[in-house]
Amino acid sequence: MIKKEEAVLLVIDIQGKLATLMHNKENLYRSLQTVIQAFKIMEIPIIWVEQIPEKLGKTVDEVSSLLQNDTSIKKHTFSCYQNDEFKNKLESYNRKQILVTGIETHICIYQTTMELLQNGYEVEIVADAVSSREYENKRIALEKIVNAGGKLTTTEMLVFELLKSADDSNFKKIVPLLK
């Protein structure tokens, strides 16, 4: 089970024109918005990463507007784990459960997840908050991730798993996000 005190949300590369080309992008954006807002309400750390933003563009407004108090980590490698700034920030939280969102599932999500798994992290992909331009690329990447020991979840499943109970003090703030 995912625990608030062990979790970190990773938001990868929701940038520029590429983000607008994702399969089922409306659902992707909605899921990202929900999970980011829920993590902020529950005060769970979020790491926001951008792939060569000077070339691919900035994170889309639908997502960056929710992260405006955070600073993105710029990367050139497909795997976030190859970036020292990312590794240092992740290690500073001293948490082992990583929830992964972003694009593209078969490139940056896949490579980051494989390296996180190889380095002892528990990784769950928020399946409705990741995408690729082609659905088949997403499907195959998720299958390979699961076969390597990663797990899948959805935005709603994750949020309720973190809340654990309707008695959680954040329940009434978070439930409207899911409607």
GROMACS .gro file of N, CA and C in nm:
model
  537
    1MET      N    1   0.084  -0.119   0.000
    1MET     CA    2   0.000   0.000   0.000
    1MET      C    3   0.088   0.125   0.000
    2ILE      N    4   0.042   0.225  -0.071
    2ILE     CA    5   0.111   0.353  -0.075
    2ILE      C    6   0.078   0.428   0.053
    3LYS      N    7   0.180   0.489   0.113
    3LYS     CA    8   0.163   0.563   0.238
    3LYS      C    9   0.207   0.708   0.216
    4LYS      N   10   0.132   0.801   0.275
    4LYS     CA   11   0.164   0.944   0.261
    4LYS      C   12   0.308   0.974   0.299
    5GLU      N   13   0.354   0.914   0.407
    5GLU     CA   14   0.487   0.946   0.459
    5GLU      C   15   0.600   0.880   0.380
    6GLU      N   16   0.566   0.795   0.284
    6GLU     CA   17   0.668   0.727   0.201
    6GLU      C   18   0.662   0.769   0.055
    7ALA      N   19   0.558   0.844   0.016
    7ALA     CA   20   0.531   0.872  -0.126
    7ALA      C   21   0.596   1.000  -0.176
    8VAL      N   22   0.629   0.999  -0.305
    8VAL     CA   23   0.673   1.116  -0.381
    8VAL      C   24   0.605   1.106  -0.517
    9LEU      N   25   0.549   1.218  -0.562
    9LEU     CA   26   0.490   1.223  -0.696
    9LEU      C   27   0.595   1.277  -0.793
   10LEU      N   28   0.608   1.211  -0.906
   10LEU     CA   29   0.700   1.253  -1.011
   10LEU      C   30   0.617   1.295  -1.133
   11VAL      N   31   0.635   1.420  -1.178
   11VAL     CA   32   0.565   1.475  -1.294
   11VAL      C   33   0.669   1.499  -1.402
   12ILE      N   34   0.660   1.422  -1.512
   12ILE     CA   35   0.765   1.420  -1.614
   12ILE      C   36   0.717   1.478  -1.748
   13ASP      N   37   0.780   1.585  -1.793
   13ASP     CA   38   0.780   1.631  -1.932
   13ASP      C   39   0.645   1.662  -1.997
   14ILE      N   40   0.554   1.725  -1.928
   14ILE     CA   41   0.423   1.760  -1.987
   14ILE      C   42   0.441   1.894  -2.059
   15GLN      N   43   0.511   1.893  -2.171
   15GLN     CA   44   0.562   2.015  -2.230
   15GLN      C   45   0.518   2.043  -2.372
   16GLY      N   46   0.506   2.173  -2.400
   16GLY     CA   47   0.494   2.227  -2.533
   16GLY      C   48   0.399   2.154  -2.626
   17LYS      N   49   0.432   2.158  -2.753
   17LYS     CA   50   0.348   2.096  -2.856
   17LYS      C   51   0.336   1.945  -2.835
   18LEU      N   52   0.444   1.883  -2.789
   18LEU     CA   53   0.442   1.738  -2.768
   18LEU      C   54   0.327   1.697  -2.676
   19ALA      N   55   0.305   1.773  -2.569
   19ALA     CA   56   0.197   1.739  -2.475
   19ALA      C   57   0.061   1.744  -2.544
   20THR      N   58   0.046   1.830  -2.642
   20THR     CA   59  -0.084   1.842  -2.711
   20THR      C   60  -0.108   1.728  -2.809
   21LEU      N   61  -0.005   1.649  -2.837
   21LEU     CA   62  -0.016   1.539  -2.933
   21LEU      C   63  -0.042   1.404  -2.866
   22MET      N   64  -0.056   1.404  -2.734
   22MET     CA   65  -0.072   1.279  -2.661
   22MET      C   66  -0.208   1.214  -2.687
   23HIS      N   67  -0.206   1.083  -2.690
   23HIS     CA   68  -0.330   1.006  -2.700
   23HIS      C   69  -0.419   1.040  -2.580
   24ASN      N   70  -0.543   1.073  -2.603
   24ASN     CA   71  -0.642   1.102  -2.499
   24ASN      C   72  -0.593   1.212  -2.404
   25LYS      N   73  -0.544   1.322  -2.463
   25LYS     CA   74  -0.480   1.427  -2.383
   25LYS      C   75  -0.573   1.493  -2.282
   26GLU      N   76  -0.702   1.504  -2.312
   26GLU     CA   77  -0.795   1.567  -2.218
   26GLU      C   78  -0.801   1.488  -2.087
   27ASN      N   79  -0.809   1.356  -2.099
   27ASN     CA   80  -0.811   1.271  -1.980
   27ASN      C   81  -0.677   1.277  -1.907
   28LEU      N   82  -0.569   1.281  -1.983
   28LEU     CA   83  -0.435   1.293  -1.926
   28LEU      C   84  -0.425   1.420  -1.842
   29TYR      N   85  -0.462   1.534  -1.899
   29TYR     CA   86  -0.454   1.661  -1.827
   29TYR      C   87  -0.543   1.660  -1.702
   30ARG      N   88  -0.664   1.608  -1.715
   30ARG     CA   89  -0.756   1.604  -1.601
   30ARG      C   90  -0.699   1.517  -1.488
   31SER      N   91  -0.644   1.402  -1.524
   31SER     CA   92  -0.585   1.314  -1.422
   31SER      C   93  -0.464   1.378  -1.356
   32LEU      N   94  -0.380   1.442  -1.436
   32LEU     CA   95  -0.264   1.511  -1.380
   32LEU      C   96  -0.306   1.621  -1.284
   33GLN      N   97  -0.404   1.700  -1.323
   33GLN     CA   98  -0.452   1.809  -1.237
   33GLN      C   99  -0.504   1.754  -1.105
   34THR      N  100  -0.580   1.647  -1.112
   34THR     CA  101  -0.637   1.588  -0.990
   34THR      C  102  -0.529   1.535  -0.898
   35VAL      N  103  -0.437   1.458  -0.951
   35VAL     CA  104  -0.335   1.397  -0.865
   35VAL      C  105  -0.242   1.504  -0.808
   36ILE      N  106  -0.206   1.605  -0.886
   36ILE     CA  107  -0.119   1.712  -0.834
   36ILE      C  108  -0.190   1.788  -0.722
   37GLN      N  109  -0.315   1.824  -0.744
   37GLN     CA  110  -0.389   1.898  -0.641
   37GLN      C  111  -0.405   1.814  -0.514
   38ALA      N  112  -0.435   1.687  -0.530
   38ALA     CA  113  -0.451   1.599  -0.413
   38ALA      C  114  -0.319   1.588  -0.335
   39PHE      N  115  -0.208   1.572  -0.405
   39PHE     CA  116  -0.078   1.562  -0.338
   39PHE      C  117  -0.044   1.692  -0.266
   40LYS      N  118  -0.079   1.804  -0.326
   40LYS     CA  119  -0.053   1.933  -0.260
   40LYS      C  120  -0.138   1.947  -0.133
   41ILE      N  121  -0.265   1.909  -0.140
   41ILE     CA  122  -0.352   1.915  -0.022
   41ILE      C  123  -0.297   1.827   0.089
   42MET      N  124  -0.249   1.707   0.053
   42MET     CA  125  -0.197   1.613   0.153
   42MET      C  126  -0.052   1.643   0.191
   43GLU      N  127   0.007   1.745   0.127
   43GLU     CA  128   0.145   1.786   0.155
   43GLU      C  129   0.246   1.674   0.131
   44ILE      N  130   0.227   1.603   0.019
   44ILE     CA  131   0.319   1.498  -0.023
   44ILE      C  132   0.412   1.559  -0.127
   45PRO      N  133   0.542   1.535  -0.118
   45PRO     CA  134   0.637   1.596  -0.211
   45PRO      C  135   0.608   1.564  -0.358
   46ILE      N  136   0.635   1.665  -0.441
   46ILE     CA  137   0.621   1.652  -0.586
   46ILE      C  138   0.754   1.694  -0.649
   47ILE      N  139   0.803   1.612  -0.740
   47ILE     CA  140   0.921   1.648  -0.819
   47ILE      C  141   0.874   1.667  -0.963
   48TRP      N  142   0.904   1.784  -1.017
   48TRP     CA  143   0.860   1.825  -1.150
   48TRP      C  144   0.981   1.836  -1.241
   49VAL      N  145   0.978   1.762  -1.352
   49VAL     CA  146   1.092   1.753  -1.442
   49VAL      C  147   1.052   1.795  -1.583
   50GLU      N  148   1.143   1.868  -1.650
   50GLU     CA  149   1.121   1.909  -1.789
   50GLU      C  150   1.239   1.866  -1.876
   51GLN      N  151   1.207   1.810  -1.992
   51GLN     CA  152   1.307   1.766  -2.089
   51GLN      C  153   1.343   1.883  -2.182
   52ILE      N  154   1.466   1.928  -2.176
   52ILE     CA  155   1.519   2.035  -2.262
   52ILE      C  156   1.412   2.141  -2.292
   53PRO      N  157   1.365   2.214  -2.190
   53PRO     CA  158   1.254   2.308  -2.211
   53PRO      C  159   1.283   2.418  -2.311
   54GLU      N  160   1.410   2.452  -2.328
   54GLU     CA  161   1.444   2.555  -2.427
   54GLU      C  162   1.417   2.508  -2.570
   55LYS      N  163   1.405   2.378  -2.590
   55LYS     CA  164   1.374   2.324  -2.723
   55LYS      C  165   1.232   2.269  -2.732
   56LEU      N  166   1.189   2.195  -2.629
   56LEU     CA  167   1.056   2.134  -2.633
   56LEU      C  168   0.946   2.227  -2.582
   57GLY      N  169   0.983   2.334  -2.514
   57GLY     CA  170   0.885   2.426  -2.458
   57GLY      C  171   0.863   2.398  -2.310
   58LYS      N  172   0.794   2.490  -2.250
   58LYS     CA  173   0.763   2.481  -2.106
   58LYS      C  174   0.647   2.383  -2.082
   59THR      N  175   0.631   2.345  -1.957
   59THR     CA  176   0.517   2.262  -1.916
   59THR      C  177   0.388   2.336  -1.950
   60VAL      N  178   0.289   2.263  -2.000
   60VAL     CA  179   0.163   2.324  -2.040
   60VAL      C  180   0.096   2.392  -1.921
   61ASP      N  181   0.024   2.501  -1.949
   61ASP     CA  182  -0.039   2.581  -1.844
   61ASP      C  183  -0.132   2.499  -1.754
   62GLU      N  184  -0.202   2.402  -1.812
   62GLU     CA  185  -0.295   2.320  -1.735
   62GLU      C  186  -0.227   2.251  -1.618
   63VAL      N  187  -0.097   2.225  -1.632
   63VAL     CA  188  -0.019   2.158  -1.528
   63VAL      C  189   0.070   2.257  -1.453
   64SER      N  190   0.140   2.341  -1.525
   64SER     CA  191   0.235   2.433  -1.460
   64SER      C  192   0.166   2.531  -1.365
   65SER      N  193   0.041   2.565  -1.394
   65SER     CA  194  -0.032   2.657  -1.305
   65SER      C  195  -0.049   2.598  -1.165
   66LEU      N  196  -0.049   2.465  -1.156
   66LEU     CA  197  -0.063   2.398  -1.026
   66LEU      C  198   0.071   2.379  -0.956
   67LEU      N  199   0.179   2.402  -1.029
   67LEU     CA  200   0.314   2.380  -0.976
   67LEU      C  201   0.391   2.511  -0.963
   68GLN      N  202   0.321   2.623  -0.969
   68GLN     CA  203   0.388   2.752  -0.976
   68GLN      C  204   0.477   2.784  -0.855
   69ASN      N  205   0.455   2.722  -0.742
   69ASN     CA  206   0.541   2.745  -0.625
   69ASN      C  207   0.660   2.650  -0.622
   70ASP      N  208   0.666   2.561  -0.720
   70ASP     CA  209   0.775   2.464  -0.729
   70ASP      C  210   0.868   2.503  -0.843
   71THR      N  211   0.988   2.451  -0.842
   71THR     CA  212   1.084   2.474  -0.949
   71THR      C  213   1.106   2.344  -1.024
   72SER      N  214   1.102   2.352  -1.155
   72SER     CA  215   1.124   2.230  -1.233
   72SER      C  216   1.273   2.198  -1.239
   73ILE      N  217   1.300   2.071  -1.259
   73ILE     CA  218   1.437   2.025  -1.282
   73ILE      C  219   1.451   2.004  -1.432
   74LYS      N  220   1.551   2.067  -1.490
   74LYS     CA  221   1.577   2.052  -1.634
   74LYS      C  222   1.664   1.930  -1.656
   75LYS      N  223   1.630   1.853  -1.761
   75LYS     CA  224   1.711   1.736  -1.792
   75LYS      C  225   1.733   1.724  -1.942
   76HIS      N  226   1.836   1.649  -1.979
   76HIS     CA  227   1.866   1.619  -2.118
   76HIS      C  228   1.856   1.469  -2.144
   77THR      N  229   1.864   1.390  -2.038
   77THR     CA  230   1.855   1.244  -2.051
   77THR      C  231   1.709   1.203  -2.049
   78PHE      N  232   1.679   1.090  -2.109
   78PHE     CA  233   1.542   1.040  -2.108
   78PHE      C  234   1.502   0.995  -1.967
   79SER      N  235   1.592   0.926  -1.899
   79SER     CA  236   1.565   0.883  -1.761
   79SER      C  237   1.596   0.998  -1.666
   80CYS      N  238   1.501   1.029  -1.581
   80CYS     CA  239   1.525   1.131  -1.478
   80CYS      C  240   1.639   1.089  -1.387
   81TYR      N  241   1.653   0.959  -1.365
   81TYR     CA  242   1.751   0.908  -1.270
   81TYR      C  243   1.895   0.934  -1.315
   82GLN      N  244   1.915   0.969  -1.441
   82GLN     CA  245   2.048   1.002  -1.491
   82GLN      C  246   2.086   1.146  -1.458
   83ASN      N  247   1.993   1.223  -1.402
   83ASN     CA  248   2.014   1.363  -1.369
   83ASN      C  249   2.049   1.376  -1.221
   84ASP      N  250   2.166   1.432  -1.192
   84ASP     CA  251   2.212   1.444  -1.052
   84ASP      C  252   2.120   1.530  -0.968
   85GLU      N  253   2.069   1.640  -1.024
   85GLU     CA  254   1.978   1.726  -0.947
   85GLU      C  255   1.853   1.649  -0.907
   86PHE      N  256   1.800   1.569  -1.000
   86PHE     CA  257   1.684   1.485  -0.968
   86PHE      C  258   1.717   1.385  -0.858
   87LYS      N  259   1.827   1.313  -0.874
   87LYS     CA  260   1.864   1.212  -0.774
   87LYS      C  261   1.883   1.274  -0.637
   88ASN      N  262   1.950   1.389  -0.632
   88ASN     CA  263   1.972   1.456  -0.503
   88ASN      C  264   1.840   1.498  -0.439
   89LYS      N  265   1.749   1.553  -0.518
   89LYS     CA  266   1.620   1.595  -0.463
   89LYS      C  267   1.541   1.474  -0.414
   90LEU      N  268   1.538   1.369  -0.494
   90LEU     CA  269   1.467   1.247  -0.454
   90LEU      C  270   1.525   1.190  -0.326
   91GLU      N  271   1.654   1.179  -0.318
   91GLU     CA  272   1.720   1.124  -0.198
   91GLU      C  273   1.697   1.212  -0.076
   92SER      N  274   1.683   1.343  -0.096
   92SER     CA  275   1.663   1.434   0.017
   92SER      C  276   1.531   1.408   0.089
   93TYR      N  277   1.434   1.351   0.020
   93TYR     CA  278   1.305   1.320   0.082
   93TYR      C  279   1.311   1.192   0.165
   94ASN      N  280   1.408   1.106   0.139
   94ASN     CA  281   1.422   0.980   0.212
   94ASN      C  282   1.291   0.900   0.209
   95ARG      N  283   1.234   0.888   0.091
   95ARG     CA  284   1.110   0.813   0.069
   95ARG      C  285   1.134   0.712  -0.042
   96LYS      N  286   1.063   0.601  -0.037
   96LYS     CA  287   1.089   0.493  -0.132
   96LYS      C  288   0.973   0.462  -0.227
   97GLN      N  289   0.859   0.525  -0.211
   97GLN     CA  290   0.744   0.496  -0.297
   97GLN      C  291   0.727   0.611  -0.397
   98ILE      N  292   0.752   0.582  -0.524
   98ILE     CA  293   0.749   0.684  -0.627
   98ILE      C  294   0.627   0.661  -0.716
   99LEU      N  295   0.544   0.765  -0.729
   99LEU     CA  296   0.426   0.761  -0.815
   99LEU      C  297   0.460   0.841  -0.939
  100VAL      N  298   0.455   0.778  -1.055
  100VAL     CA  299   0.504   0.840  -1.177
  100VAL      C  300   0.389   0.881  -1.269
  101THR      N  301   0.398   1.007  -1.317
  101THR     CA  302   0.304   1.062  -1.413
  101THR      C  303   0.383   1.131  -1.523
  102GLY      N  304   0.320   1.153  -1.638
  102GLY     CA  305   0.383   1.231  -1.742
  102GLY      C  306   0.385   1.165  -1.878
  103ILE      N  307   0.479   1.214  -1.961
  103ILE     CA  308   0.491   1.165  -2.098
  103ILE      C  309   0.639   1.147  -2.133
  104GLU      N  310   0.673   1.078  -2.234
  104GLU     CA  311   0.595   0.976  -2.298
  104GLU      C  312   0.621   0.845  -2.228
  105THR      N  313   0.517   0.764  -2.218
  105THR     CA  314   0.523   0.641  -2.139
  105THR      C  315   0.635   0.548  -2.184
  106HIS      N  316   0.653   0.536  -2.314
  106HIS     CA  317   0.750   0.440  -2.368
  106HIS      C  318   0.893   0.493  -2.373
  107ILE      N  319   0.913   0.618  -2.336
  107ILE     CA  320   1.048   0.673  -2.339
  107ILE      C  321   1.088   0.716  -2.197
  108CYS      N  322   1.056   0.837  -2.159
  108CYS     CA  323   1.103   0.891  -2.030
  108CYS      C  324   1.041   0.821  -1.910
  109ILE      N  325   0.912   0.789  -1.918
  109ILE     CA  326   0.846   0.718  -1.806
  109ILE      C  327   0.910   0.580  -1.790
  110TYR      N  328   0.921   0.508  -1.901
  110TYR     CA  329   0.976   0.373  -1.899
  110TYR      C  330   1.121   0.372  -1.847
  111GLN      N  331   1.207   0.455  -1.904
  111GLN     CA  332   1.348   0.452  -1.866
  111GLN      C  333   1.369   0.497  -1.721
  112THR      N  334   1.294   0.599  -1.679
  112THR     CA  335   1.303   0.644  -1.539
  112THR      C  336   1.259   0.533  -1.445
  113THR      N  337   1.147   0.471  -1.477
  113THR     CA  338   1.093   0.364  -1.392
  113THR      C  339   1.191   0.247  -1.380
  114MET      N  340   1.250   0.207  -1.491
  114MET     CA  341   1.344   0.095  -1.487
  114MET      C  342   1.462   0.126  -1.394
  115GLU      N  343   1.513   0.247  -1.402
  115GLU     CA  344   1.627   0.282  -1.316
  115GLU      C  345   1.586   0.297  -1.171
  116LEU      N  346   1.468   0.351  -1.145
  116LEU     CA  347   1.420   0.359  -1.007
  116LEU      C  348   1.405   0.220  -0.947
  117LEU      N  349   1.347   0.128  -1.023
  117LEU     CA  350   1.331  -0.009  -0.976
  117LEU      C  351   1.467  -0.073  -0.948
  118GLN      N  352   1.562  -0.053  -1.038
  118GLN     CA  353   1.696  -0.110  -1.022
  118GLN      C  354   1.769  -0.053  -0.900
  119ASN      N  355   1.724   0.063  -0.853
  119ASN     CA  356   1.790   0.128  -0.740
  119ASN      C  357   1.708   0.120  -0.611
  120GLY      N  358   1.617   0.022  -0.606
  120GLY     CA  359   1.550  -0.010  -0.480
  120GLY      C  360   1.423   0.067  -0.448
  121TYR      N  361   1.372   0.143  -0.543
  121TYR     CA  362   1.247   0.216  -0.519
  121TYR      C  363   1.126   0.131  -0.556
  122GLU      N  364   1.017   0.153  -0.486
  122GLU     CA  365   0.888   0.096  -0.524
  122GLU      C  366   0.824   0.196  -0.618
  123VAL      N  367   0.786   0.151  -0.736
  123VAL     CA  368   0.734   0.244  -0.836
  123VAL      C  369   0.595   0.201  -0.881
  124GLU      N  370   0.504   0.298  -0.880
  124GLU     CA  371   0.371   0.277  -0.937
  124GLU      C  372   0.347   0.384  -1.042
  125ILE      N  373   0.301   0.341  -1.157
  125ILE     CA  374   0.266   0.432  -1.265
  125ILE      C  375   0.118   0.466  -1.250
  126VAL      N  376   0.086   0.594  -1.251
  126VAL     CA  377  -0.054   0.638  -1.248
  126VAL      C  378  -0.102   0.629  -1.393
  127ALA      N  379  -0.163   0.516  -1.427
  127ALA     CA  380  -0.187   0.479  -1.566
  127ALA      C  381  -0.272   0.580  -1.644
  128ASP      N  382  -0.365   0.648  -1.577
  128ASP     CA  383  -0.445   0.747  -1.649
  128ASP      C  384  -0.378   0.884  -1.649
  129ALA      N  385  -0.260   0.896  -1.589
  129ALA     CA  386  -0.185   1.022  -1.586
  129ALA      C  387  -0.050   1.008  -1.657
  130VAL      N  388  -0.041   0.910  -1.747
  130VAL     CA  389   0.072   0.896  -1.838
  130VAL      C  390   0.016   0.875  -1.979
  131SER      N  391   0.095   0.910  -2.079
  131SER     CA  392   0.050   0.888  -2.216
  131SER      C  393   0.167   0.889  -2.311
  132SER      N  394   0.138   0.848  -2.432
  132SER     CA  395   0.229   0.854  -2.546
  132SER      C  396   0.146   0.903  -2.665
  133ARG      N  397   0.215   0.939  -2.773
  133ARG     CA  398   0.140   0.980  -2.891
  133ARG      C  399   0.055   0.866  -2.944
  134GLU      N  400   0.109   0.746  -2.941
  134GLU     CA  401   0.037   0.628  -2.989
  134GLU      C  402   0.002   0.538  -2.869
  135TYR      N  403  -0.124   0.496  -2.862
  135TYR     CA  404  -0.169   0.412  -2.752
  135TYR      C  405  -0.085   0.285  -2.741
  136GLU      N  406  -0.049   0.225  -2.853
  136GLU     CA  407   0.026   0.099  -2.851
  136GLU      C  408   0.160   0.115  -2.778
  137ASN      N  409   0.226   0.228  -2.796
  137ASN     CA  410   0.352   0.254  -2.724
  137ASN      C  411   0.329   0.259  -2.574
  138LYS      N  412   0.221   0.323  -2.532
  138LYS     CA  413   0.188   0.328  -2.389
  138LYS      C  414   0.159   0.188  -2.336
  139ARG      N  415   0.078   0.113  -2.408
  139ARG     CA  416   0.038  -0.020  -2.364
  139ARG      C  417   0.160  -0.111  -2.345
  140ILE      N  418   0.247  -0.113  -2.443
  140ILE     CA  419   0.365  -0.201  -2.436
  140ILE      C  420   0.457  -0.156  -2.322
  141ALA      N  421   0.476  -0.025  -2.307
  141ALA     CA  422   0.562   0.025  -2.199
  141ALA      C  423   0.507  -0.015  -2.062
  142LEU      N  424   0.376   0.001  -2.042
  142LEU     CA  425   0.316  -0.038  -1.913
  142LEU      C  426   0.333  -0.187  -1.888
  143GLU      N  427   0.318  -0.267  -1.992
  143GLU     CA  428   0.335  -0.412  -1.979
  143GLU      C  429   0.478  -0.446  -1.937
  144LYS      N  430   0.576  -0.382  -2.000
  144LYS     CA  431   0.716  -0.407  -1.966
  144LYS      C  432   0.748  -0.361  -1.823
  145ILE      N  433   0.691  -0.249  -1.784
  145ILE     CA  434   0.711  -0.198  -1.648
  145ILE      C  435   0.658  -0.296  -1.544
  146VAL      N  436   0.538  -0.347  -1.567
  146VAL     CA  437   0.478  -0.444  -1.474
  146VAL      C  438   0.562  -0.572  -1.471
  147ASN      N  439   0.607  -0.617  -1.586
  147ASN     CA  440   0.690  -0.738  -1.591
  147ASN      C  441   0.823  -0.720  -1.518
  148ALA      N  442   0.870  -0.595  -1.507
  148ALA     CA  443   0.996  -0.566  -1.438
  148ALA      C  444   0.976  -0.542  -1.288
  149GLY      N  445   0.851  -0.544  -1.241
  149GLY     CA  446   0.826  -0.527  -1.098
  149GLY      C  447   0.758  -0.398  -1.060
  150GLY      N  448   0.733  -0.312  -1.158
  150GLY     CA  449   0.657  -0.191  -1.130
  150GLY      C  450   0.510  -0.225  -1.115
  151LYS      N  451   0.433  -0.131  -1.065
  151LYS     CA  452   0.290  -0.153  -1.047
  151LYS      C  453   0.212  -0.042  -1.115
  152LEU      N  454   0.084  -0.068  -1.137
  152LEU     CA  455  -0.005   0.030  -1.197
  152LEU      C  456  -0.112   0.071  -1.097
  153THR      N  457  -0.153   0.195  -1.106
  153THR     CA  458  -0.265   0.246  -1.029
  153THR      C  459  -0.338   0.347  -1.117
  154THR      N  460  -0.445   0.403  -1.066
  154THR     CA  461  -0.515   0.511  -1.134
  154THR      C  462  -0.524   0.628  -1.038
  155THR      N  463  -0.559   0.742  -1.091
  155THR     CA  464  -0.570   0.862  -1.008
  155THR      C  465  -0.664   0.839  -0.891
  156GLU      N  466  -0.784   0.793  -0.919
  156GLU     CA  467  -0.883   0.776  -0.812
  156GLU      C  468  -0.840   0.669  -0.714
  157MET      N  469  -0.789   0.559  -0.763
  157MET     CA  470  -0.743   0.450  -0.674
  157MET      C  471  -0.632   0.500  -0.582
  158LEU      N  472  -0.537   0.574  -0.639
  158LEU     CA  473  -0.426   0.628  -0.562
  158LEU      C  474  -0.473   0.725  -0.454
  159VAL      N  475  -0.559   0.816  -0.491
  159VAL     CA  476  -0.606   0.917  -0.395
  159VAL      C  477  -0.677   0.852  -0.277
  160PHE      N  478  -0.765   0.756  -0.304
  160PHE     CA  479  -0.836   0.690  -0.194
  160PHE      C  480  -0.742   0.600  -0.113
  161GLU      N  481  -0.642   0.543  -0.177
  161GLU     CA  482  -0.543   0.462  -0.105
  161GLU      C  483  -0.465   0.550  -0.007
  162LEU      N  484  -0.432   0.671  -0.049
  162LEU     CA  485  -0.360   0.764   0.040
  162LEU      C  486  -0.450   0.816   0.152
  163LEU      N  487  -0.576   0.842   0.121
  163LEU     CA  488  -0.668   0.892   0.223
  163LEU      C  489  -0.700   0.786   0.329
  164LYS      N  490  -0.712   0.663   0.287
  164LYS     CA  491  -0.741   0.548   0.373
  164LYS      C  492  -0.882   0.548   0.433
  165SER      N  493  -0.939   0.667   0.463
  165SER     CA  494  -1.066   0.674   0.534
  165SER      C  495  -1.136   0.806   0.503
  166ALA      N  496  -1.267   0.804   0.508
  166ALA     CA  497  -1.345   0.928   0.495
  166ALA      C  498  -1.323   1.018   0.616
  167ASP      N  499  -1.262   0.964   0.721
  167ASP     CA  500  -1.231   1.044   0.840
  167ASP      C  501  -1.104   1.127   0.823
  168ASP      N  502  -1.027   1.102   0.717
  168ASP     CA  503  -0.905   1.180   0.693
  168ASP      C  504  -0.943   1.328   0.684
  169SER      N  505  -0.864   1.413   0.747
  169SER     CA  506  -0.895   1.557   0.751
  169SER      C  507  -0.896   1.621   0.612
  170ASN      N  508  -0.835   1.558   0.514
  170ASN     CA  509  -0.832   1.613   0.377
  170ASN      C  510  -0.943   1.559   0.287
  171PHE      N  511  -1.020   1.464   0.337
  171PHE     CA  512  -1.120   1.397   0.254
  171PHE      C  513  -1.215   1.496   0.186
  172LYS      N  514  -1.272   1.587   0.261
  172LYS     CA  515  -1.371   1.681   0.206
  172LYS      C  516  -1.310   1.778   0.107
  173LYS      N  517  -1.181   1.805   0.118
  173LYS     CA  518  -1.113   1.893   0.021
  173LYS      C  519  -1.081   1.819  -0.107
  174ILE      N  520  -1.055   1.691  -0.098
  174ILE     CA  521  -1.009   1.614  -0.213
  174ILE      C  522  -1.122   1.552  -0.294
  175VAL      N  523  -1.227   1.508  -0.231
  175VAL     CA  524  -1.336   1.442  -0.304
  175VAL      C  525  -1.392   1.526  -0.419
  176PRO      N  526  -1.409   1.658  -0.404
  176PRO     CA  527  -1.459   1.735  -0.519
  176PRO      C  528  -1.366   1.731  -0.641
  177LEU      N  529  -1.239   1.706  -0.620
  177LEU     CA  530  -1.145   1.694  -0.732
  177LEU      C  531  -1.175   1.574  -0.820
  178LEU      N  532  -1.239   1.474  -0.763
  178LEU     CA  533  -1.264   1.348  -0.832
  178LEU      C  534  -1.398   1.346  -0.905
  179LYS      N  535  -1.474   1.453  -0.895
  179LYS     CA  536  -1.606   1.457  -0.959
  179LYS      C  537  -1.601   1.523  -1.094
   0.00000   0.00000   0.00000
